[in-house]
XYZ file of N, CA, C and O in Angstrom:
612
model
N 1.646 -14.881 15.845
C 1.877 -13.578 15.205
C 2.517 -13.869 13.860
O 3.290 -14.758 13.689
N 2.134 -12.989 12.928
C 2.665 -13.181 11.567
C 4.188 -12.915 11.515
O 4.750 -12.362 12.456
N 4.795 -13.339 10.455
C 6.263 -13.403 10.400
C 6.890 -12.022 10.051
O 6.311 -10.931 10.195
N 8.096 -12.137 9.567
C 8.938 -10.928 9.245
C 8.395 -10.211 7.998
O 7.783 -10.830 7.137
N 8.631 -8.916 7.982
C 8.288 -8.181 6.796
C 9.315 -8.425 5.687
O 10.490 -8.417 5.864
N 8.780 -8.728 4.543
C 9.597 -8.983 3.375
C 9.415 -7.809 2.405
O 8.382 -7.111 2.467
N 10.418 -7.541 1.537
C 10.274 -6.502 0.590
C 11.078 -6.855 -0.627
O 12.050 -7.587 -0.597
N 10.645 -6.279 -1.785
C 11.381 -6.484 -3.046
C 10.676 -5.804 -4.184
O 9.468 -5.547 -4.131
N 11.419 -5.497 -5.218
C 10.865 -5.005 -6.474
C 10.232 -6.223 -7.208
O 10.553 -7.384 -6.824
N 9.465 -5.965 -8.208
C 8.866 -7.042 -8.953
C 9.900 -8.038 -9.475
O 9.741 -9.258 -9.381
N 11.012 -7.526 -9.976
C 12.058 -8.315 -10.531
C 12.686 -9.217 -9.502
O 13.208 -10.303 -9.820
N 12.608 -8.881 -8.250
C 13.169 -9.631 -7.138
C 12.184 -10.669 -6.585
O 12.612 -11.586 -5.837
N 10.925 -10.554 -6.960
C 9.942 -11.473 -6.432
C 9.923 -12.828 -7.194
O 10.070 -12.819 -8.355
N 9.726 -13.900 -6.480
C 9.592 -15.168 -7.163
C 8.112 -15.442 -7.488
O 7.215 -14.627 -7.002
N 7.770 -16.487 -8.215
C 6.428 -16.741 -8.561
C 5.506 -16.878 -7.385
O 4.347 -16.494 -7.372
N 5.951 -17.503 -6.296
C 5.157 -17.748 -5.121
C 4.768 -16.412 -4.456
O 3.647 -16.252 -4.031
N 5.738 -15.481 -4.420
C 5.426 -14.178 -3.819
C 4.402 -13.386 -4.686
O 3.494 -12.755 -4.147
N 4.603 -13.392 -6.000
C 3.632 -12.693 -6.871
C 2.260 -13.356 -6.685
O 1.273 -12.573 -6.599
N 2.169 -14.624 -6.650
C 0.878 -15.283 -6.446
C 0.285 -14.869 -5.109
O -0.917 -14.530 -5.066
N 1.025 -14.885 -4.024
C 0.546 -14.575 -2.698
C 0.051 -13.140 -2.624
O -1.037 -12.839 -2.069
N 0.811 -12.187 -3.161
C 0.402 -10.760 -3.158
C -0.870 -10.579 -4.011
O -1.783 -9.886 -3.568
N -0.898 -11.159 -5.159
C -2.028 -11.033 -6.032
C -3.317 -11.625 -5.394
O -4.352 -11.056 -5.483
N -3.141 -12.758 -4.796
C -4.330 -13.422 -4.170
C -4.826 -12.592 -2.983
O -6.023 -12.403 -2.857
N -3.961 -12.089 -2.143
C -4.419 -11.208 -1.043
C -5.088 -9.944 -1.510
O -6.216 -9.595 -1.063
N -4.495 -9.216 -2.478
C -5.099 -8.037 -3.063
C -6.452 -8.356 -3.691
O -7.455 -7.621 -3.480
N -6.554 -9.448 -4.418
C -7.801 -9.823 -5.042
C -8.884 -10.155 -3.969
O -10.002 -9.766 -4.076
N -8.474 -10.855 -2.910
C -9.398 -11.248 -1.879
C -9.986 -10.007 -1.159
O -11.147 -10.009 -0.822
N -9.113 -9.049 -0.874
C -9.581 -7.849 -0.147
C -10.248 -6.847 -1.081
O -11.421 -6.468 -0.792
N -9.591 -6.460 -2.098
C -10.139 -5.308 -2.928
C -11.216 -5.748 -3.906
O -12.186 -5.021 -4.048
N -11.120 -6.907 -4.468
C -12.098 -7.302 -5.484
C -13.280 -8.112 -4.826
O -14.438 -7.775 -5.090
N -12.980 -9.090 -4.050
C -13.992 -9.991 -3.496
C -14.583 -9.320 -2.280
O -15.841 -9.032 -2.261
N -13.877 -9.060 -1.198
C -14.451 -8.519 0.011
C -15.126 -7.132 -0.199
O -16.183 -6.896 0.275
N -14.387 -6.245 -0.881
C -14.908 -4.875 -1.115
C -15.803 -4.772 -2.352
O -16.316 -3.712 -2.635
N -15.983 -5.874 -2.984
C -16.878 -5.954 -4.182
C -16.603 -4.887 -5.226
O -17.500 -4.179 -5.677
N -15.295 -4.670 -5.574
C -14.912 -3.678 -6.569
C -14.230 -4.485 -7.707
O -13.074 -4.867 -7.577
N -14.952 -4.541 -8.801
C -14.395 -5.189 -9.963
C -13.533 -4.102 -10.708
O -14.090 -3.226 -11.395
N -12.286 -4.186 -10.538
C -11.310 -3.228 -11.173
C -10.021 -3.980 -11.415
O -9.738 -5.010 -10.786
N -9.158 -3.466 -12.337
C -7.909 -4.069 -12.660
C -6.871 -3.783 -11.554
O -6.114 -2.805 -11.714
N -6.848 -4.581 -10.488
C -5.880 -4.378 -9.390
C -4.437 -4.464 -9.845
O -3.581 -3.719 -9.522
N -4.165 -5.447 -10.717
C -2.802 -5.549 -11.234
C -2.597 -4.495 -12.292
O -3.357 -4.442 -13.283
N -1.558 -3.672 -12.139
C -1.297 -2.562 -13.121
C 0.168 -2.488 -13.407
O 0.994 -3.197 -12.735
N 0.481 -1.663 -14.330
C 1.924 -1.501 -14.710
C 2.787 -0.931 -13.615
O 4.006 -1.101 -13.593
N 2.233 -0.271 -12.546
C 2.986 0.282 -11.517
C 3.649 -0.816 -10.689
O 4.748 -0.636 -10.136
N 3.053 -2.016 -10.622
C 3.663 -3.109 -9.902
C 5.023 -3.458 -10.510
O 5.892 -3.953 -9.835
N 5.138 -3.280 -11.837
C 6.360 -3.714 -12.572
C 7.461 -2.699 -12.624
O 8.580 -3.046 -12.971
N 7.163 -1.426 -12.264
C 8.188 -0.358 -12.398
C 9.397 -0.704 -11.511
O 9.259 -1.168 -10.405
N 10.566 -0.477 -12.011
C 11.816 -0.823 -11.283
C 11.945 -0.251 -9.907
O 12.517 -0.847 -9.040
N 11.331 0.922 -9.685
C 11.488 1.586 -8.370
C 10.346 1.240 -7.415
O 10.380 1.581 -6.242
N 9.356 0.560 -7.858
C 8.227 0.117 -6.991
C 8.760 -0.937 -6.034
O 9.334 -1.956 -6.548
N 8.495 -0.805 -4.798
C 8.883 -1.841 -3.804
C 7.647 -2.358 -3.155
O 6.836 -1.588 -2.685
N 7.485 -3.669 -3.114
C 6.436 -4.344 -2.495
C 6.831 -4.756 -1.105
O 7.949 -5.321 -0.943
N 6.017 -4.535 -0.111
C 6.252 -4.944 1.282
C 5.124 -5.921 1.633
O 3.996 -5.695 1.300
N 5.483 -7.006 2.272
C 4.437 -7.975 2.712
C 4.905 -8.867 3.827
O 6.106 -8.926 4.172
N 3.919 -9.498 4.433
C 4.133 -10.494 5.442
C 3.471 -11.781 5.010
O 2.286 -11.741 4.623
N 4.280 -12.875 5.084
C 3.682 -14.186 4.719
C 2.905 -14.727 5.916
O 3.205 -14.484 7.032
N 1.936 -15.558 5.482
C 1.199 -16.318 6.519
C 1.829 -17.641 6.793
O 3.022 -17.706 7.089
N 1.055 -18.719 6.679
C 1.593 -20.068 6.976
C 2.540 -20.572 5.903
O 3.179 -21.617 6.154
N 2.695 -19.976 4.822
C 3.565 -20.446 3.765
C 3.870 -19.380 2.760
O 3.318 -18.347 2.782
N 4.792 -19.712 1.876
C 5.257 -18.712 0.849
C 4.158 -18.338 -0.152
O 4.292 -17.351 -0.851
N 3.086 -19.143 -0.260
C 2.086 -18.771 -1.156
C 0.876 -18.036 -0.477
O -0.180 -17.897 -1.030
N 1.075 -17.625 0.780
C 0.088 -16.906 1.507
C 0.648 -15.626 2.095
O 1.602 -15.612 2.822
N 0.102 -14.508 1.631
C 0.459 -13.183 2.206
C -0.704 -12.780 3.087
O -1.892 -12.998 2.737
N -0.412 -12.212 4.226
C -1.515 -11.770 5.139
C -1.601 -10.293 5.237
O -2.619 -9.749 5.771
N -0.677 -9.533 4.694
C -0.723 -8.113 4.617
C 0.283 -7.649 3.582
O 1.356 -8.286 3.395
N -0.022 -6.545 2.949
C 0.920 -5.994 1.962
C 0.668 -4.515 1.648
O -0.367 -3.991 1.968
N 1.615 -3.949 0.981
C 1.533 -2.562 0.475
C 2.563 -2.416 -0.571
O 3.520 -3.251 -0.702
N 2.463 -1.326 -1.357
C 3.548 -1.033 -2.314
C 3.891 0.435 -2.241
O 3.072 1.275 -1.846
N 5.167 0.742 -2.471
C 5.694 2.099 -2.516
C 6.141 2.334 -3.919
O 6.885 1.521 -4.483
N 5.707 3.445 -4.517
C 6.091 3.786 -5.872
C 6.399 5.236 -6.041
O 5.950 6.049 -5.269
N 7.169 5.526 -7.059
C 7.550 6.911 -7.360
C 6.288 7.678 -7.750
O 5.430 7.189 -8.438
N 6.179 8.972 -7.207
C 5.051 9.805 -7.570
C 5.572 10.715 -8.720
O 6.103 11.757 -8.513
N 5.373 10.217 -9.893
C 5.853 10.894 -11.106
C 5.058 12.224 -11.410
O 5.572 13.043 -12.175
N 3.879 12.362 -10.833
C 3.034 13.546 -11.087
C 3.514 14.760 -10.297
O 3.179 15.870 -10.603
N 4.279 14.563 -9.234
C 4.567 15.662 -8.318
C 5.688 16.519 -8.795
O 5.726 17.729 -8.496
N 6.628 16.008 -9.582
C 7.734 16.865 -10.041
C 8.867 16.946 -8.978
O 9.930 17.522 -9.266
N 8.693 16.405 -7.825
C 9.709 16.456 -6.777
C 10.577 15.208 -6.903
O 10.064 14.124 -7.163
N 11.862 15.362 -6.654
C 12.763 14.189 -6.797
C 12.489 13.134 -5.743
O 12.682 11.933 -5.996
N 12.099 13.493 -4.509
C 11.870 12.572 -3.423
C 10.373 12.443 -3.132
O 9.980 12.502 -1.929
N 9.519 12.297 -4.143
C 8.067 12.214 -3.939
C 7.612 10.770 -4.219
O 8.017 10.186 -5.279
N 6.978 10.184 -3.307
C 6.479 8.802 -3.407
C 5.026 8.664 -3.145
O 4.418 9.525 -2.507
N 4.435 7.529 -3.503
C 3.079 7.102 -3.192
C 3.133 5.804 -2.473
O 3.945 4.918 -2.806
N 2.208 5.592 -1.535
C 1.995 4.358 -0.971
C 0.610 3.887 -1.404
O -0.354 4.692 -1.404
N 0.449 2.608 -1.796
C -0.780 2.180 -2.271
C -0.995 0.680 -2.065
O -0.042 -0.062 -1.589
N -2.162 0.190 -2.393
C -2.564 -1.223 -2.287
C -2.297 -1.815 -0.889
O -1.852 -2.913 -0.657
N -2.545 -0.926 0.158
C -2.379 -1.349 1.531
C -3.548 -2.262 1.879
O -4.712 -1.858 1.782
N -3.284 -3.502 2.303
C -4.358 -4.403 2.707
C -3.859 -5.444 3.649
O -2.638 -5.748 3.695
N -4.856 -5.947 4.372
C -4.546 -6.949 5.374
C -5.660 -8.022 5.381
O -6.839 -7.642 5.232
N -5.320 -9.254 5.531
C -6.327 -10.315 5.539
C -7.210 -10.131 6.738
O -6.792 -9.686 7.824
N -8.425 -10.444 6.562
C -9.485 -10.276 7.614
C -9.037 -10.896 8.902
O -9.231 -10.330 9.994
N -8.414 -12.062 8.810
C -7.941 -12.808 10.017
C -6.870 -12.094 10.779
O -6.637 -12.433 11.959
N -6.169 -11.172 10.149
C -5.036 -10.462 10.805
C -5.401 -9.008 11.212
O -4.511 -8.368 11.832
N -6.546 -8.514 10.888
C -6.876 -7.169 11.245
C -6.946 -6.967 12.710
O -7.416 -7.824 13.466
N -6.472 -5.820 13.188
C -6.487 -5.568 14.605
C -5.230 -6.055 15.315
O -5.140 -5.870 16.527
N -4.373 -6.648 14.641
C -3.140 -7.218 15.265
C -1.924 -6.277 15.268
O -0.875 -6.564 15.820
N -2.065 -5.111 14.554
C -0.951 -4.181 14.385
C -0.072 -4.486 13.190
O 0.914 -3.796 12.955
N -0.442 -5.480 12.402
C 0.371 -5.854 11.260
C 0.401 -4.763 10.201
O 1.481 -4.485 9.628
N -0.687 -4.084 9.920
C -0.695 -3.060 8.940
C 0.211 -1.889 9.421
O 0.904 -1.254 8.581
N 0.193 -1.602 10.685
C 1.020 -0.586 11.247
C 2.509 -0.912 11.146
O 3.312 -0.068 10.794
N 2.812 -2.194 11.325
C 4.235 -2.611 11.075
C 4.653 -2.392 9.683
O 5.806 -1.972 9.433
N 3.779 -2.781 8.698
C 4.127 -2.582 7.295
C 4.291 -1.091 6.955
O 5.204 -0.750 6.273
N 3.344 -0.267 7.436
C 3.381 1.176 7.186
C 4.708 1.755 7.744
O 5.404 2.537 7.105
N 5.095 1.321 8.937
C 6.299 1.862 9.567
C 7.524 1.385 8.751
O 8.460 2.222 8.521
N 7.535 0.163 8.274
C 8.642 -0.317 7.463
C 8.753 0.518 6.174
O 9.869 0.879 5.773
N 7.676 0.805 5.563
C 7.647 1.615 4.303
C 8.144 3.035 4.622
O 8.959 3.587 3.925
N 7.680 3.684 5.724
C 8.053 4.966 6.045
C 9.562 5.055 6.422
O 10.225 5.973 6.091
N 10.031 4.031 7.126
C 11.438 3.982 7.474
C 12.259 3.842 6.222
O 13.365 4.467 6.127
N 11.823 3.058 5.273
C 12.571 2.873 3.989
C 12.610 4.146 3.209
O 13.629 4.515 2.575
N 11.543 4.950 3.230
C 11.511 6.218 2.499
C 12.285 7.313 3.188
O 12.873 8.173 2.526
N 12.287 7.298 4.539
C 12.963 8.343 5.286
C 12.188 9.626 5.363
O 11.264 9.854 4.646
N 12.634 10.482 6.285
C 11.884 11.763 6.527
C 11.970 12.781 5.424
O 11.153 13.667 5.352
N 12.945 12.668 4.549
C 13.114 13.615 3.478
C 12.132 13.372 2.316
O 12.082 14.177 1.405
N 11.410 12.260 2.296
C 10.540 12.003 1.218
C 9.154 12.522 1.470
O 8.601 12.420 2.555
N 8.592 13.119 0.423
C 7.148 13.474 0.508
C 6.408 12.290 0.038
O 6.741 11.641 -0.967
N 5.343 11.967 0.768
C 4.587 10.753 0.464
C 3.107 11.072 0.432
O 2.536 11.756 1.311
N 2.413 10.569 -0.607
C 0.986 10.690 -0.733
C 0.361 9.317 -0.766
O 0.931 8.333 -1.040
N -0.968 9.321 -0.518
C -1.745 8.068 -0.631
C -3.186 8.461 -0.746
O -3.640 9.542 -0.327
N -3.940 7.585 -1.379
C -5.465 7.685 -1.473
C -5.987 6.801 -0.468
O -6.117 5.558 -0.659
N -6.375 7.313 0.684
C -6.936 6.506 1.823
C -8.429 6.314 1.772
O -9.152 7.253 1.429
N -8.865 5.083 1.981
C -10.281 4.918 2.156
C -10.638 5.721 3.382
O -9.937 5.692 4.401
N -11.686 6.573 3.297
C -12.000 7.563 4.299
C -11.997 6.968 5.713
O -11.472 7.577 6.663
N -12.606 5.796 5.913
C -12.668 5.231 7.232
C -11.289 4.994 7.826
O -11.131 4.886 9.116
N -10.247 4.847 7.008
C -8.913 4.569 7.514
C -8.018 5.787 7.653
O -6.834 5.712 8.021
N -8.587 6.992 7.490
C -7.780 8.217 7.589
C -7.084 8.341 8.940
O -5.922 8.744 8.988
N -7.723 8.026 10.015
C -7.111 8.050 11.339
C -5.915 7.229 11.484
O -4.926 7.580 12.107
N -5.887 6.060 10.838
C -4.798 5.166 10.851
C -3.596 5.837 10.157
O -2.443 5.809 10.759
N -3.779 6.493 9.074
C -2.668 7.112 8.345
C -2.175 8.341 9.025
O -0.992 8.728 8.931
N -3.043 9.087 9.779
C -2.640 10.211 10.553
C -1.515 9.823 11.525
O -0.645 10.652 11.840
N -1.596 8.657 12.078
C -0.536 8.187 13.020
C 0.830 8.156 12.411
O 1.840 8.136 13.107
N 0.940 8.195 11.086
C 2.223 8.202 10.384
C 2.544 9.563 9.824
O 3.420 9.710 8.926
N 1.819 10.616 10.266
C 2.090 11.964 9.814
C 1.379 12.461 8.593
O 1.634 13.541 8.084
N 0.442 11.670 8.120
C -0.362 12.071 6.925
C -1.529 12.983 7.362
O -2.051 12.846 8.411
N -1.797 13.981 6.491
C -2.904 14.888 6.710
C -3.782 14.855 5.424
O -3.293 14.672 4.313
N -5.052 15.105 5.596
C -6.002 15.099 4.452
C -5.768 16.334 3.598
O -5.443 17.378 4.092
N -5.984 16.113 2.331
C -5.933 17.209 1.366
C -7.177 17.144 0.505
O -7.506 16.067 -0.031
N -7.795 18.306 0.360
C -8.944 18.308 -0.570
C -10.199 17.687 -0.072
O -10.308 17.347 1.099
N -11.101 17.424 -0.954
C -12.392 16.873 -0.656
C -12.409 15.362 -0.775
O -11.619 14.739 -1.565
N -13.329 14.734 -0.128
C -13.551 13.336 -0.229
C -13.984 12.995 -1.637
O -14.667 13.803 -2.256
N -13.617 11.869 -2.182
C -13.997 11.469 -3.504
C -14.310 9.978 -3.503
O -13.945 9.238 -2.629
N -15.022 9.594 -4.583
C -15.372 8.169 -4.761
C -14.393 7.506 -5.716
O -14.169 8.116 -6.783
N -13.902 6.407 -5.363
C -13.068 5.631 -6.253
C -13.575 4.193 -6.187
O -13.632 3.596 -5.090
N -14.055 3.685 -7.296
C -14.623 2.353 -7.374
C -15.771 2.167 -6.369
O -15.957 1.141 -5.806
N -16.559 3.273 -6.197
C -17.688 3.205 -5.263
C -17.374 3.313 -3.787
O -18.233 3.135 -2.959
N -16.083 3.556 -3.422
C -15.647 3.626 -2.009
C -15.178 5.038 -1.787
O -14.384 5.604 -2.554
N -15.523 5.615 -0.640
C -15.143 7.024 -0.287
C -13.630 6.943 0.117
O -13.209 6.118 0.845
N -12.946 7.915 -0.501
C -11.483 8.126 -0.264
C -11.138 9.534 0.070
O -11.929 10.439 -0.233
N -9.976 9.711 0.610
C -9.392 11.047 0.896
C -7.946 11.016 0.343
O -7.195 10.003 0.675
N -7.500 12.027 -0.282
C -6.110 12.172 -0.625
C -5.402 12.591 0.695
O -5.879 13.522 1.355
N -4.238 11.979 0.952
C -3.507 12.350 2.184
C -2.009 12.488 1.825
O -1.572 11.940 0.845
N -1.316 13.385 2.535
C 0.087 13.688 2.253
C 0.831 13.742 3.586
O 0.376 14.342 4.550
N 2.101 13.220 3.494
C 3.041 13.500 4.552
C 4.148 14.308 3.931
O 4.841 13.825 3.015
N 4.318 15.496 4.420
C 5.319 16.410 3.827
C 6.729 15.992 4.195
O 6.938 15.413 5.251
N 7.610 16.303 3.315
C 9.078 16.007 3.604
C 9.510 16.897 4.710
O 8.993 18.043 4.895
N 10.456 16.448 5.471
C 11.010 17.210 6.584
C 12.343 17.770 6.231
O 13.092 17.319 5.422
């Protein structure tokens, strides 16, 4: 089984962690899903963005990750987004993504409103964490997505 969940802002990450997260995201989103897009963006660098990940066999291998960032478009003080959720092919079906999501949700707490853009096939996974679909399905980088929200309690 994969190791402990790690977390940190970009400023707290060392070079090996940045490399591991970048390599996993590139492997899943760009290579496996065949989407040529700029995965690395300025949101990764924002001081409030927190990266969650699990290392594989070493510090330069991440097997699952996600990021939590402030939802600046919402206007709410406790509004957040979860994004870049991915898991290495070898770890899928092990519950690792659920562990990461739960860690992120625990960190945000019930008072936070949280949104995400889910690949449509994964909407059921996110429903387990209280997310509900909003609006119509849309295409992003050629992949069907749904906007989902978990309301603050």
